[in-house]
Coordinates of C-alpha atoms in Angstrom, one line a residue:
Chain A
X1 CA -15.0 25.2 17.8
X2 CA -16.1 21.7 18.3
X3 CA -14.9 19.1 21.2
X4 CA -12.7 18.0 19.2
X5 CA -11.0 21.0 17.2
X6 CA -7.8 22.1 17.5
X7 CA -5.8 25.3 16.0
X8 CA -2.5 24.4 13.4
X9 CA -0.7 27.0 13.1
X10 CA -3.6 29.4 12.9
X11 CA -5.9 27.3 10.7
X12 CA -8.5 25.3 12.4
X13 CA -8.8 21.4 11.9
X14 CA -12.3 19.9 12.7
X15 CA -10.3 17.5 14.6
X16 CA -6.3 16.3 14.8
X17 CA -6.7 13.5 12.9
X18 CA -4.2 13.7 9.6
X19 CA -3.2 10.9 6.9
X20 CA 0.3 10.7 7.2
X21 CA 2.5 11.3 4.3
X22 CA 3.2 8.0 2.1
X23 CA 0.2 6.3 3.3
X24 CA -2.4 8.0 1.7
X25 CA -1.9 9.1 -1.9
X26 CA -2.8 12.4 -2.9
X27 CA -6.2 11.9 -1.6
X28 CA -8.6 11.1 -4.2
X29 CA -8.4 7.3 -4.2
X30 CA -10.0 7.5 -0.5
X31 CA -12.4 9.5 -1.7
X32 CA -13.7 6.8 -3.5
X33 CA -14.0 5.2 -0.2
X34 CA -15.2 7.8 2.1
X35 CA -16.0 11.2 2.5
X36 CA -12.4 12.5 3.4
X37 CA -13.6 15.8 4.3
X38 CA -14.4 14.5 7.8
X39 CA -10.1 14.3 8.2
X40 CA -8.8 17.3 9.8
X41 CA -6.3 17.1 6.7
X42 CA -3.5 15.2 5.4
X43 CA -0.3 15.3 4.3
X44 CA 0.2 14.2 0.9
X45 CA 3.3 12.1 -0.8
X46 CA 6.1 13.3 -0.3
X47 CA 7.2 15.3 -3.6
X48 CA 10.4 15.9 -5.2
X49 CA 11.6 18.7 -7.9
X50 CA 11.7 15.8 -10.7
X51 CA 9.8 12.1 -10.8
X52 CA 10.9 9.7 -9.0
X53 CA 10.6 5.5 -9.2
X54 CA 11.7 5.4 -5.7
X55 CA 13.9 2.4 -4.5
X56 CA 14.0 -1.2 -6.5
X57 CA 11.7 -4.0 -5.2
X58 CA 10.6 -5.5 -3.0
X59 CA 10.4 -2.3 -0.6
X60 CA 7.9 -3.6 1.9
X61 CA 8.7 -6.2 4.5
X62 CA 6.9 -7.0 8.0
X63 CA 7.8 -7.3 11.8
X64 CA 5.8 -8.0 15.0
X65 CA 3.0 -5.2 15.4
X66 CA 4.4 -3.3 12.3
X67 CA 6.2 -3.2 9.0
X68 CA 9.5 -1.8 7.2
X69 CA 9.4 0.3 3.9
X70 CA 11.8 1.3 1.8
X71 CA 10.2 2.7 -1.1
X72 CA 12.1 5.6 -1.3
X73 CA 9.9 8.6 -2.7
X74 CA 8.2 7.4 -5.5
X75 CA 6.4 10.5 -6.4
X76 CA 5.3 12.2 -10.4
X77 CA 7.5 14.9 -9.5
X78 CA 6.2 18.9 -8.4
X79 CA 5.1 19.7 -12.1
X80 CA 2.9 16.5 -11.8
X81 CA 1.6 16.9 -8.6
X82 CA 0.4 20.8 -9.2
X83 CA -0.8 19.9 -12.6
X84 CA -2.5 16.4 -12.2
X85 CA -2.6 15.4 -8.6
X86 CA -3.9 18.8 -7.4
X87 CA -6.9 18.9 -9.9
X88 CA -7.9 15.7 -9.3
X89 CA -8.0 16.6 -5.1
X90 CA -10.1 19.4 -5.6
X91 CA -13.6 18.2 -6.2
X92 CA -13.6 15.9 -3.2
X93 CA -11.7 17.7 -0.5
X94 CA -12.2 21.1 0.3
X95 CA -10.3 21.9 3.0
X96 CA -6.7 23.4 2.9
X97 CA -4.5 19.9 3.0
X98 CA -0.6 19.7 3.8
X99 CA 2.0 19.4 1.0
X100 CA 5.1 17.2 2.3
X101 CA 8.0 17.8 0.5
X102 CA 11.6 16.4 0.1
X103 CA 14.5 17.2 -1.7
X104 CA 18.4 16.3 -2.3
X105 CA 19.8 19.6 -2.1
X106 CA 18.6 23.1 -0.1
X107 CA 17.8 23.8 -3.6
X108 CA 15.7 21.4 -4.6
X109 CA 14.0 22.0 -1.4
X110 CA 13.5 25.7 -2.1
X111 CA 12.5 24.8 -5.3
X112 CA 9.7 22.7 -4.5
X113 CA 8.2 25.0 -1.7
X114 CA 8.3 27.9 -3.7
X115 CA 5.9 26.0 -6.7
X116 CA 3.5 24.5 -3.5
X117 CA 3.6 27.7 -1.9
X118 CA 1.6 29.3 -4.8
X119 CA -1.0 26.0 -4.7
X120 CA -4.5 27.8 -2.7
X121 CA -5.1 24.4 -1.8
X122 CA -2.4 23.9 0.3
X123 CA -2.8 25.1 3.9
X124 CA 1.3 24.3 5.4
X125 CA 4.1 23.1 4.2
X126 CA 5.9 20.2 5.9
X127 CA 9.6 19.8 5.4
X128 CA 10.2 16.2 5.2
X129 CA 14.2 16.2 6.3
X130 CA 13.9 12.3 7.7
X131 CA 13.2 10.1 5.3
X132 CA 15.3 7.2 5.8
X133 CA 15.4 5.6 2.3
X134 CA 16.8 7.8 0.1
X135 CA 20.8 8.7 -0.3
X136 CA 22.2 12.1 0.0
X137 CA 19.0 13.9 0.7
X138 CA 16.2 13.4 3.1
X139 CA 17.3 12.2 6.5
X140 CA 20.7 13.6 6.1
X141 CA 19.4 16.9 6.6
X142 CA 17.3 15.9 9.6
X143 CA 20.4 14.1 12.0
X144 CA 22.3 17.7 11.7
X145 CA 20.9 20.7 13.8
X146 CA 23.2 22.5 11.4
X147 CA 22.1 21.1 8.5
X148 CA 18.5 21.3 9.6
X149 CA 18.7 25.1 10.4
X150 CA 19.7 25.8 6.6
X151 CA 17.2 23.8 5.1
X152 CA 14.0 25.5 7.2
X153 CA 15.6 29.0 7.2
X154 CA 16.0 28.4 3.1
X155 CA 12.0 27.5 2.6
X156 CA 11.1 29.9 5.1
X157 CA 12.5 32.8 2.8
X158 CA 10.1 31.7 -0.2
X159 CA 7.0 31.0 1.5
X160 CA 4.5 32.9 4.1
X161 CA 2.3 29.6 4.6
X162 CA 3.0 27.7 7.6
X163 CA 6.0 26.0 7.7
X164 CA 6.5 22.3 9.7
X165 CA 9.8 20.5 10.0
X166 CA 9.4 16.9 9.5
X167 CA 11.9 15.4 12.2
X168 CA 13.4 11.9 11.9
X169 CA 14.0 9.6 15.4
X170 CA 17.0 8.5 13.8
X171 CA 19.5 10.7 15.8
X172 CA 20.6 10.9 19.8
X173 CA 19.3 14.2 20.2
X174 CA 15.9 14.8 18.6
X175 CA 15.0 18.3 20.4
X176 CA 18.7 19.6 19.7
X177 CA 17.0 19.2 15.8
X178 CA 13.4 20.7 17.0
X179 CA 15.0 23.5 18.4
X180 CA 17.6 24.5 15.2
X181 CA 14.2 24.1 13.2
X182 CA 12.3 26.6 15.6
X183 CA 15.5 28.8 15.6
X184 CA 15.1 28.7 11.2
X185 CA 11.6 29.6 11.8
X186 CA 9.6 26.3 11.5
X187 CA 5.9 27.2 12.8
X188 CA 5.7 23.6 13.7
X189 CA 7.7 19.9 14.1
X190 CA 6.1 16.7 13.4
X191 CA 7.6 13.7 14.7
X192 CA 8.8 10.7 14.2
X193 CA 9.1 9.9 10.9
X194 CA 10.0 5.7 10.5
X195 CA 13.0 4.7 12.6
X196 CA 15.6 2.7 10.5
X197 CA 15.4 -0.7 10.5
X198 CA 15.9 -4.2 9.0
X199 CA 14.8 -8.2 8.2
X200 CA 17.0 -11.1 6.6
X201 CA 15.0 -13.5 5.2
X202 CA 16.2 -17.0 6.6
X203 CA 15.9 -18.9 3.5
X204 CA 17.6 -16.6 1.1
X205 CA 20.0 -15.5 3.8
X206 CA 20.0 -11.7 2.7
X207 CA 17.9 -8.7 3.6
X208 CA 14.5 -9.4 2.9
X209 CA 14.2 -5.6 1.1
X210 CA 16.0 -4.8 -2.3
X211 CA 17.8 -1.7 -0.1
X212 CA 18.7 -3.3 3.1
X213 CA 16.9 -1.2 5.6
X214 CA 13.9 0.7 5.6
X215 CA 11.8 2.5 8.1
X216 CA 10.0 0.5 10.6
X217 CA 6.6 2.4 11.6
X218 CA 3.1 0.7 13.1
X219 CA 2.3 0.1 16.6
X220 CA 6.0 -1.2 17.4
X221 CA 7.0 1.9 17.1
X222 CA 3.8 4.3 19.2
X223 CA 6.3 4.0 22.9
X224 CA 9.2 5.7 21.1
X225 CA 6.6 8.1 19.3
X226 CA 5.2 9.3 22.5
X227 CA 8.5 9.7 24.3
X228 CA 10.1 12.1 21.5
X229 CA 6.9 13.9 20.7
X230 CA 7.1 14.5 25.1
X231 CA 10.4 15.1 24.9
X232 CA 10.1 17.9 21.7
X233 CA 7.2 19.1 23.4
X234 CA 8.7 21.1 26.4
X235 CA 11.8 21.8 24.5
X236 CA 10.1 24.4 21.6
X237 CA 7.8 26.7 22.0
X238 CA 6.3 25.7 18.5
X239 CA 3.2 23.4 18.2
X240 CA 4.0 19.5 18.0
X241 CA 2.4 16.8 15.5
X242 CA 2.4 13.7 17.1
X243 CA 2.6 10.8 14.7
X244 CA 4.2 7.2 15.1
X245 CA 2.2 4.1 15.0
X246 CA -0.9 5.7 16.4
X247 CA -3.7 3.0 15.5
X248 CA -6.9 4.0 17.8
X249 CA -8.5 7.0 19.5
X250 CA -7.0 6.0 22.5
X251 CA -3.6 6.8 21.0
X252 CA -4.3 9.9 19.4
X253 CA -5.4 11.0 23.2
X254 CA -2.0 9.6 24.5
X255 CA -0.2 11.4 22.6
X256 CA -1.7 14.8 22.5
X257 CA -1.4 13.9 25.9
X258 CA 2.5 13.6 25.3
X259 CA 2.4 17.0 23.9
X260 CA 0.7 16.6 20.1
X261 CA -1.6 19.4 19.1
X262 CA -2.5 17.1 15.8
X263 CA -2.0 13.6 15.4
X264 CA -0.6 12.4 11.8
X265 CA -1.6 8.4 11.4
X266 CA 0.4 6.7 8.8
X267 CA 0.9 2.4 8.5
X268 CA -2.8 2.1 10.2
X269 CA -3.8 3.8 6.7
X270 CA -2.2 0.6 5.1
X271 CA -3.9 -2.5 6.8
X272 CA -7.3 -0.8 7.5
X273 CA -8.1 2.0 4.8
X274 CA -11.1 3.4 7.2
X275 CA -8.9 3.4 10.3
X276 CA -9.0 7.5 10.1
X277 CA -12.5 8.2 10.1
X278 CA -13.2 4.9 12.6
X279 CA -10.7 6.7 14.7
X280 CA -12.5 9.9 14.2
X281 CA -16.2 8.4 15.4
X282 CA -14.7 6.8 18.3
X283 CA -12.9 9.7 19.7
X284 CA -15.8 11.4 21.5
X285 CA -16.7 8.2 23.3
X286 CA -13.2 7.4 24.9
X287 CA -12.9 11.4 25.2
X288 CA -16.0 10.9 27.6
X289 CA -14.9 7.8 29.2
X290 CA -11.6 10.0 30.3
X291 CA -13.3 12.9 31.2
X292 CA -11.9 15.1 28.7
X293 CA -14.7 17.9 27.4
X294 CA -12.2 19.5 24.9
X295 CA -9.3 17.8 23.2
X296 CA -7.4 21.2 23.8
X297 CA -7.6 20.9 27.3
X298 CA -5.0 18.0 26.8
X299 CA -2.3 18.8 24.6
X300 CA 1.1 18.5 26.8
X301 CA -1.2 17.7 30.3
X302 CA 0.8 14.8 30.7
Chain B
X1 CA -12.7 -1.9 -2.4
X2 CA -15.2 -3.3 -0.1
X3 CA -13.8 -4.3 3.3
X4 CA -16.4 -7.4 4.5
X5 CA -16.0 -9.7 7.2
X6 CA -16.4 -12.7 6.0
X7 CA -17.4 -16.6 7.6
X8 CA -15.4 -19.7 6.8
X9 CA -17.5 -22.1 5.6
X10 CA -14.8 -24.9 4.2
X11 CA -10.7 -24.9 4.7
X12 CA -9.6 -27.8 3.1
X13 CA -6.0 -29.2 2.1
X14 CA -5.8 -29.7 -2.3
X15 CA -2.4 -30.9 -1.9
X16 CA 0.3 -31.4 1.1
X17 CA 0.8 -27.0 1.1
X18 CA -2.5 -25.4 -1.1
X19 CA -5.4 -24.9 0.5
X20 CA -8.8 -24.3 -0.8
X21 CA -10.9 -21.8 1.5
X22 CA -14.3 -21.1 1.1
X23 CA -16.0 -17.8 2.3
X24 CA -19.1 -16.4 2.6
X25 CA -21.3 -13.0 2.9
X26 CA -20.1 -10.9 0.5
X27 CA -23.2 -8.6 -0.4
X28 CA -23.8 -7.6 -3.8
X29 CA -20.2 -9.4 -5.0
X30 CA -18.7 -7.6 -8.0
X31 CA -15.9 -9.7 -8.6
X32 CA -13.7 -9.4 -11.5
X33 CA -11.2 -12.4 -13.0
X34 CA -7.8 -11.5 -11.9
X35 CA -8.2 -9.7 -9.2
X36 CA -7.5 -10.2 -5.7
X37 CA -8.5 -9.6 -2.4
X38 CA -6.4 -8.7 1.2
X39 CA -6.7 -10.9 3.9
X40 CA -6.4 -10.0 8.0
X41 CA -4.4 -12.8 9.5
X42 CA -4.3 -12.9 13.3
X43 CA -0.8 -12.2 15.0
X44 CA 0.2 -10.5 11.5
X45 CA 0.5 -6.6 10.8
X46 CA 0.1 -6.5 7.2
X47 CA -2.7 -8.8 5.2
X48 CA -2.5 -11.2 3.0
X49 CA -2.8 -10.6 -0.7
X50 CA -4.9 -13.9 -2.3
X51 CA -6.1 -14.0 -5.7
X52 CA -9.6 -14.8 -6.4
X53 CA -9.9 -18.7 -7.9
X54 CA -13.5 -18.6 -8.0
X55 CA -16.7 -15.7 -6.9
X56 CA -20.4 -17.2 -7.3
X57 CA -23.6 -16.1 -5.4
X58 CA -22.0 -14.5 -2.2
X59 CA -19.2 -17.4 -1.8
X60 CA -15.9 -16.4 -2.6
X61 CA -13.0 -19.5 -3.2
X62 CA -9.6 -18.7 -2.6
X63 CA -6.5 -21.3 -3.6
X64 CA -3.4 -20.5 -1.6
X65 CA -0.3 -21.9 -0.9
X66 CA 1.4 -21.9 2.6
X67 CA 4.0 -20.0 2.1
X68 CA 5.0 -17.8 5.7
X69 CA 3.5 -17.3 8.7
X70 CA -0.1 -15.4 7.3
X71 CA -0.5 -18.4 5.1
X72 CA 0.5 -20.7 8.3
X73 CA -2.1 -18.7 10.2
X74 CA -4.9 -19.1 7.4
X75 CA -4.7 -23.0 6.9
X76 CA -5.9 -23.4 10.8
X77 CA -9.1 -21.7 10.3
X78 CA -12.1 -23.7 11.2
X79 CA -15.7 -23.3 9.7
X80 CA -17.6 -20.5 11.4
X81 CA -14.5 -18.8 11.8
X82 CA -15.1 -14.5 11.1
X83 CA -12.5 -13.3 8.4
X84 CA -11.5 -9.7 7.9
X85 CA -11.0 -9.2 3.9
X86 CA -10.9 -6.5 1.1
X87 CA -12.0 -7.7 -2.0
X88 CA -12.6 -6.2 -5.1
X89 CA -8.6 -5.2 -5.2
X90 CA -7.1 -4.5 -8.4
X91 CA -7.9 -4.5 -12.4
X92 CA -8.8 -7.7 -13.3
X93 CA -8.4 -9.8 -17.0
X94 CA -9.7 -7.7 -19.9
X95 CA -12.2 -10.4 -21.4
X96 CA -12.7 -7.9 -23.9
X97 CA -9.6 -8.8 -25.8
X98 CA -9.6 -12.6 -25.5
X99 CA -10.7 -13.5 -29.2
X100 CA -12.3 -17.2 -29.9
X101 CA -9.4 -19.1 -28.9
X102 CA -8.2 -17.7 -25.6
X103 CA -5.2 -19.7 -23.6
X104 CA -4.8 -19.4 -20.0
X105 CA -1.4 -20.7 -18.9
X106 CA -0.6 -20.7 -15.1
X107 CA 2.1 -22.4 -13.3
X108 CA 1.5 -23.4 -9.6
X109 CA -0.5 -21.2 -7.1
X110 CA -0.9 -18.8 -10.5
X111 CA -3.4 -21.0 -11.7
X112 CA -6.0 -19.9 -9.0
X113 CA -7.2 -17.3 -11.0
X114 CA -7.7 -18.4 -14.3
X115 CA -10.3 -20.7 -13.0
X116 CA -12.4 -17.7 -12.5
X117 CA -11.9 -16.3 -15.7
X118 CA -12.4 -19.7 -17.8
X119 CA -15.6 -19.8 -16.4
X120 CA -16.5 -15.7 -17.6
X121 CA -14.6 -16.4 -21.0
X122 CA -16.9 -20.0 -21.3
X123 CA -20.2 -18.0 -20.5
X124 CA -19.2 -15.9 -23.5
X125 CA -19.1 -18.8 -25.7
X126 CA -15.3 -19.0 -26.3
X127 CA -13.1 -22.1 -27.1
X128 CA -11.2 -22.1 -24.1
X129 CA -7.9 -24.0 -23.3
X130 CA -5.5 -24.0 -20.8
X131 CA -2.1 -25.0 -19.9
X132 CA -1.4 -26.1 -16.5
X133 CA 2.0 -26.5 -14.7
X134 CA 3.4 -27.9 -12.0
X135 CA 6.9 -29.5 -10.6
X136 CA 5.6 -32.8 -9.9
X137 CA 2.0 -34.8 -9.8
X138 CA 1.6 -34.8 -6.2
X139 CA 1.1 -30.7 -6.4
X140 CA -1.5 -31.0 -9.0
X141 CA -4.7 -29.1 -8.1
X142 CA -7.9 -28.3 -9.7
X143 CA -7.3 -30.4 -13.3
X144 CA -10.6 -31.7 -13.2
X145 CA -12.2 -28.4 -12.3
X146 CA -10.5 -26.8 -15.0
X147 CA -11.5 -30.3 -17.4
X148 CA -15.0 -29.8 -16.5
X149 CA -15.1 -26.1 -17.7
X150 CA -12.2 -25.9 -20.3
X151 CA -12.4 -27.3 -24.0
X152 CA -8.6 -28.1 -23.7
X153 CA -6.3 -28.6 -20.7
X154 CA -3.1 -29.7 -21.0
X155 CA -0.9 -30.4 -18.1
X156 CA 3.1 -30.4 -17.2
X157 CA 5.0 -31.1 -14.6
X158 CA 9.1 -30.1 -14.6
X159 CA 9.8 -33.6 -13.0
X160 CA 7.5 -35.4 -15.9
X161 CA 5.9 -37.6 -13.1
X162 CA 2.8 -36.7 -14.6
X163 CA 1.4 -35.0 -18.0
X164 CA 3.7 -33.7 -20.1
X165 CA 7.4 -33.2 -18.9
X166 CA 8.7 -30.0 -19.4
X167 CA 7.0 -26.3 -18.7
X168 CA 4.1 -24.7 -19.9
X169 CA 6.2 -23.3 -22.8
X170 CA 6.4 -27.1 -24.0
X171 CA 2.7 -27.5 -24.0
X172 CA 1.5 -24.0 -26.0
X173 CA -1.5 -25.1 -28.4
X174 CA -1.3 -23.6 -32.4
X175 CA -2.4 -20.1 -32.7
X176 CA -4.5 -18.7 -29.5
X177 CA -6.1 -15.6 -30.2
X178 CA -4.9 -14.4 -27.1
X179 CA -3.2 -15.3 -24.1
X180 CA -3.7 -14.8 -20.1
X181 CA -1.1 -15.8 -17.6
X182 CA -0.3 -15.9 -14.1
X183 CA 2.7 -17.6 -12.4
X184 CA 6.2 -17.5 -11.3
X185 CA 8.2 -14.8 -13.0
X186 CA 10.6 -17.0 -14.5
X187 CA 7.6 -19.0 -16.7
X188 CA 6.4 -15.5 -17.6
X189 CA 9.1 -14.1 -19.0
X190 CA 9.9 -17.6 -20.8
X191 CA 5.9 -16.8 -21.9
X192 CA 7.2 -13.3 -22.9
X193 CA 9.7 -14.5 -24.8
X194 CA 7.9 -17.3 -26.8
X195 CA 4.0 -15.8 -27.1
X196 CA 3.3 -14.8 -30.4
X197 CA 0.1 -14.0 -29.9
X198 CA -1.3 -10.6 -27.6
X199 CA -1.1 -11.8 -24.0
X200 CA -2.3 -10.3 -20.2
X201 CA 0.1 -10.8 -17.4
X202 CA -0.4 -11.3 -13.8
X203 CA 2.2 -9.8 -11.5
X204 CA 2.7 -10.4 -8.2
X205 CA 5.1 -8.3 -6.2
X206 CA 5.5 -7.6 -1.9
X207 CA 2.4 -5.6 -1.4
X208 CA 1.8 -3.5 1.5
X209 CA -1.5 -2.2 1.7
X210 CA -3.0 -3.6 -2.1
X211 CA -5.2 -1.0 -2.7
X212 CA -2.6 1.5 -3.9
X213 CA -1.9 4.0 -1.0
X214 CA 1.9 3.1 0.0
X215 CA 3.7 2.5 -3.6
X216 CA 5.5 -0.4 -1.9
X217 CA 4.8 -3.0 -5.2
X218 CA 5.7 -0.6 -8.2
X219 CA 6.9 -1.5 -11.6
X220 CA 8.5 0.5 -14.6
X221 CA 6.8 0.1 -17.5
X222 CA 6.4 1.6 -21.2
X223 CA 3.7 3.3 -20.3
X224 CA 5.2 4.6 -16.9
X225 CA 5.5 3.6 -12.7
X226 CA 3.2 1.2 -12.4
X227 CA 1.3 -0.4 -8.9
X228 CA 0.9 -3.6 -9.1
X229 CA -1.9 -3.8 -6.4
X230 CA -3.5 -1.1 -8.5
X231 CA -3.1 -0.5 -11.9
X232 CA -2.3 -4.1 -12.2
X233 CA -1.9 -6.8 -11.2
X234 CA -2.9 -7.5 -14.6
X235 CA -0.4 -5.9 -17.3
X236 CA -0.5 -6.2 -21.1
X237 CA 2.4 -7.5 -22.6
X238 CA 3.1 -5.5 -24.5
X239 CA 3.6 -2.6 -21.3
X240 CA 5.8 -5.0 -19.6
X241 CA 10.1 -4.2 -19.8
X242 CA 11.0 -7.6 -20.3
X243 CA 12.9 -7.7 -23.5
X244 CA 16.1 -8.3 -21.7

């Protein structure tokens, strides 16, 4: 294990660094960039049991230190992904990577893990019960301990891979949530997905996007981040990803720090395609600055 | 995508809201018509996407109009002044298909581009004209650059202050081979509607990375979801679901 290794869920990542879902493809488009083998992993977009357009345009508006989307799961569908995307991962990333998945129904959740579950190339499967954009699915699942139990305990019957809940910020309570998805038998949470937002535009005098509001992410959003992933931290027993406008090594530090055994980075992706493996390079320089001599030594010291 | 930073070396006003912006030290530039590049703006999250009006030798020109606060931002910059850019964004014009007797039609702050790509389509010996509109005389920009390289440029304005009165549809020459646009949506579906001839659209939608990693600026078309950062922002006519 290097300095800056750290064990998800019994698999070992190189480092903590992880693409957040929706802001990364399926991978291979970076790899035209850089070697993306140098990522502890990522999550790829969030997939549905049929194709999806997503949300009517436009679907991306802008705020102080961040940005609101509302695209709404555009994704080829599960057939499409195991078919197309998959094969098209493979010869440039060869480590396990994270398949995010949402749904509209416990069904269509079940029905999605099952056909991941038998993909070799994915390592966990994170449960995307928060996205803010979409109606009668997604986020409804994640404001509802209730609801959020049956999901988890439904996936967790049809696959042996580990399992993460992906938790939304959009509720009063969020380790009441963490807890029902430890209770279902999540072997992880990763927090926060995109809190829910919104922007008129003064000219038009309506909402800037075509579906009102959308989730805010990007550095606005990093305080918030680290206070729920603290929060989720001592309340479960599970490991934590820590993801919420996280932009620099420093903040990957803060919030493993805050409790984060990985750290997912998601808008940064968007407005600097190398922030990830920048990030990476720089971590073992601020890690020396603060004294750290394994990034294991902080998760949760704070 | 290349990301390059970048060194003003002009900034200057074309009309009372479009700037022209000179940049230099791109290495190895491999810049095709119609594409784009994403601009950093300081005391904004997202960039800026720009089309590219011009790319010879390592200086890049841009033509863009002031338009919100990243535009605001951009039209302060002074010469010497380090800008943060990704260039090479998108899939261009296909020159390939033009024919002998292209027509470029752009209306406003669409026009930028075509200037690029009547200069490729000139270097390989085509009769080029162009149809250029605008709302009113005082927002003309780059007629004369287009005179010097174009066989034909005809201009309108909506206002008929200068050129001929009307849009670009009023102005359309007899029988292009084929036809490249870029402008407001409402001219291009009018362009839609009345083109004959094959044609290759520009799109512009709300981006927010352009480079095709957060789906924010998709499309429907025939041939499928489309990203307009991406797989565009160039579309053939004949993809796009405009018949209504």
């Amino acid at each position: 294990m290097g300095r800056l290794s750290v064990e998800l869920c019994g698999i070992e990542l190189d480092n903590p660094v992880i693409p957040a879902s929706g802001t990364f493809g399926f991978g291979y488009e970076f790899a035209e960039l850089y070697d993306i083998n140098c990522l502890g992993t990522f999550s790829f977009k969030g997939t549905t049991k049929d194709p999806r357009f997503g949300n009517p345009t436009p679907r991306i508006a802008e705020c102080s230190m961040g940005m609101l989307n509302a695209v709404g799961l555009q994704n080829p569908g599960v057939e499409a992904v195991i078919n197309e995307e998959l094969p098209k991962l493979k010869p440039v990333f060869h480590k396990p990577v994270m398949a995010n998945i949402s749904g509209f129904s416990v069904d269509d959740y079940v029905y999605t893990a099952k056909k991941l579950d038998a993909e070799d190339q994915v390592g966990w499967l994170e449960i995307n019960i928060s996205c803010p954009n979409v109606h009668g699915g997604g986020m409804s699942f994640g404001t509802d301990p209730d609801a959020a139990y049956e999901v988890i305990h439904a996936v967790r019957q049809v696959t042996k891979k580990p399992l993460i809940a992906k938790l939304s910020p959009n509720v009063t309570d969020i380790t009441a949530i963490a807890k029902a998805c430890e209770n279902a038998g999540a072997d992880a949470v990763s927090l926060i997905n995109t809190l829910l937002g919104m922007r008129i535009d003064l000219k038009t005098k309506k909402p800037v996007l075509a579906n009102t509001t959308g989730g805010l992410s990007g550095p606005a959003v990093f305080p918030v981040a680290v206070r729920m992933v603290y929060q989720v931290h001592k309340a479960v027993s599970i490991p934590v990803i820590g993801m919420g406008g996280v932009s620099s090594a420093q903040d990957v530090i803060e919030m493993m720090m805050a409790g984060a055994t990985a750290v997912e980075i998601g808008a940064a992706n968007l407005v600097d395609p190398f922030a990830c493996p920048k990030i990476i390079e720089e971590l073992p320089a601020v890690m020396d600055r603060c004294g750290i001599e394994n990034l294991t030594d902080i998760i949760g010291i704070a | 995508m290349k990301q390059s930073l970048l060194t003003v070396i002009s900034n200057s006003a074309l009309t009372s809201n479009v700037y022209e912006l000179k940049l230099s030290g791109i290495e190895g530039m491999n810049i095709r018509p119609g594409q784009f590049v994403n601009v950093k703006t300081d005391g904004n999250y997202l960039r800026r996407p720009i089309s590219v009006c011009d790319a010879e030798g390592d200086i890049l020109t841009l033509v863009y109009r002031v338009a919100g606060a990243g535009t605001a931002e951009m039209s302060t910059w002074q010469v010497g002044k380090k800008a943060d850019v990704l260039t090479e964004l998108g899939n261009g014009y296909d020159l390939s298909a033009a024919g002998d007797h292209p027509v470029l039609i752009g209306g406003g702050v669409g026009i930028p581009p075509l200037y690029y790509l009547a200069k490729e389509l000139k270097k390989q010996g085509k009769t080029v004209s162009a149809v250029l509109g605008f709302n009113t005389a005082s927002e003309r920009f780059y007629e004369e650059a287009f005179r010097e390289v174009c066989d034909d440029v005809c201009v309108t304005t909506a206002d008929g202050s200068y050129g001929i009165k009307g849009f670009v549809t009023d102005a359309l020459p007899q029988n292009p081979t084929c036809s490249y646009a870029c402008g407001p949506t409402p001219m291009m579906k009018a362009l839609y509607r009345s083109l004959a001839c094959d044609g290759q659209f520009s799109l512009e939608e709300r981006m927010g990375c352009g480079f095709g990693a957060c789906m924010g600026c998709s499309i429907q078309t025939k041939s499928g979801n489309k990203r307009v950062c991406k797989d565009g922002p160039v579309f053939r006519k004949e993809d796009l679901l405009w018949e209504d």
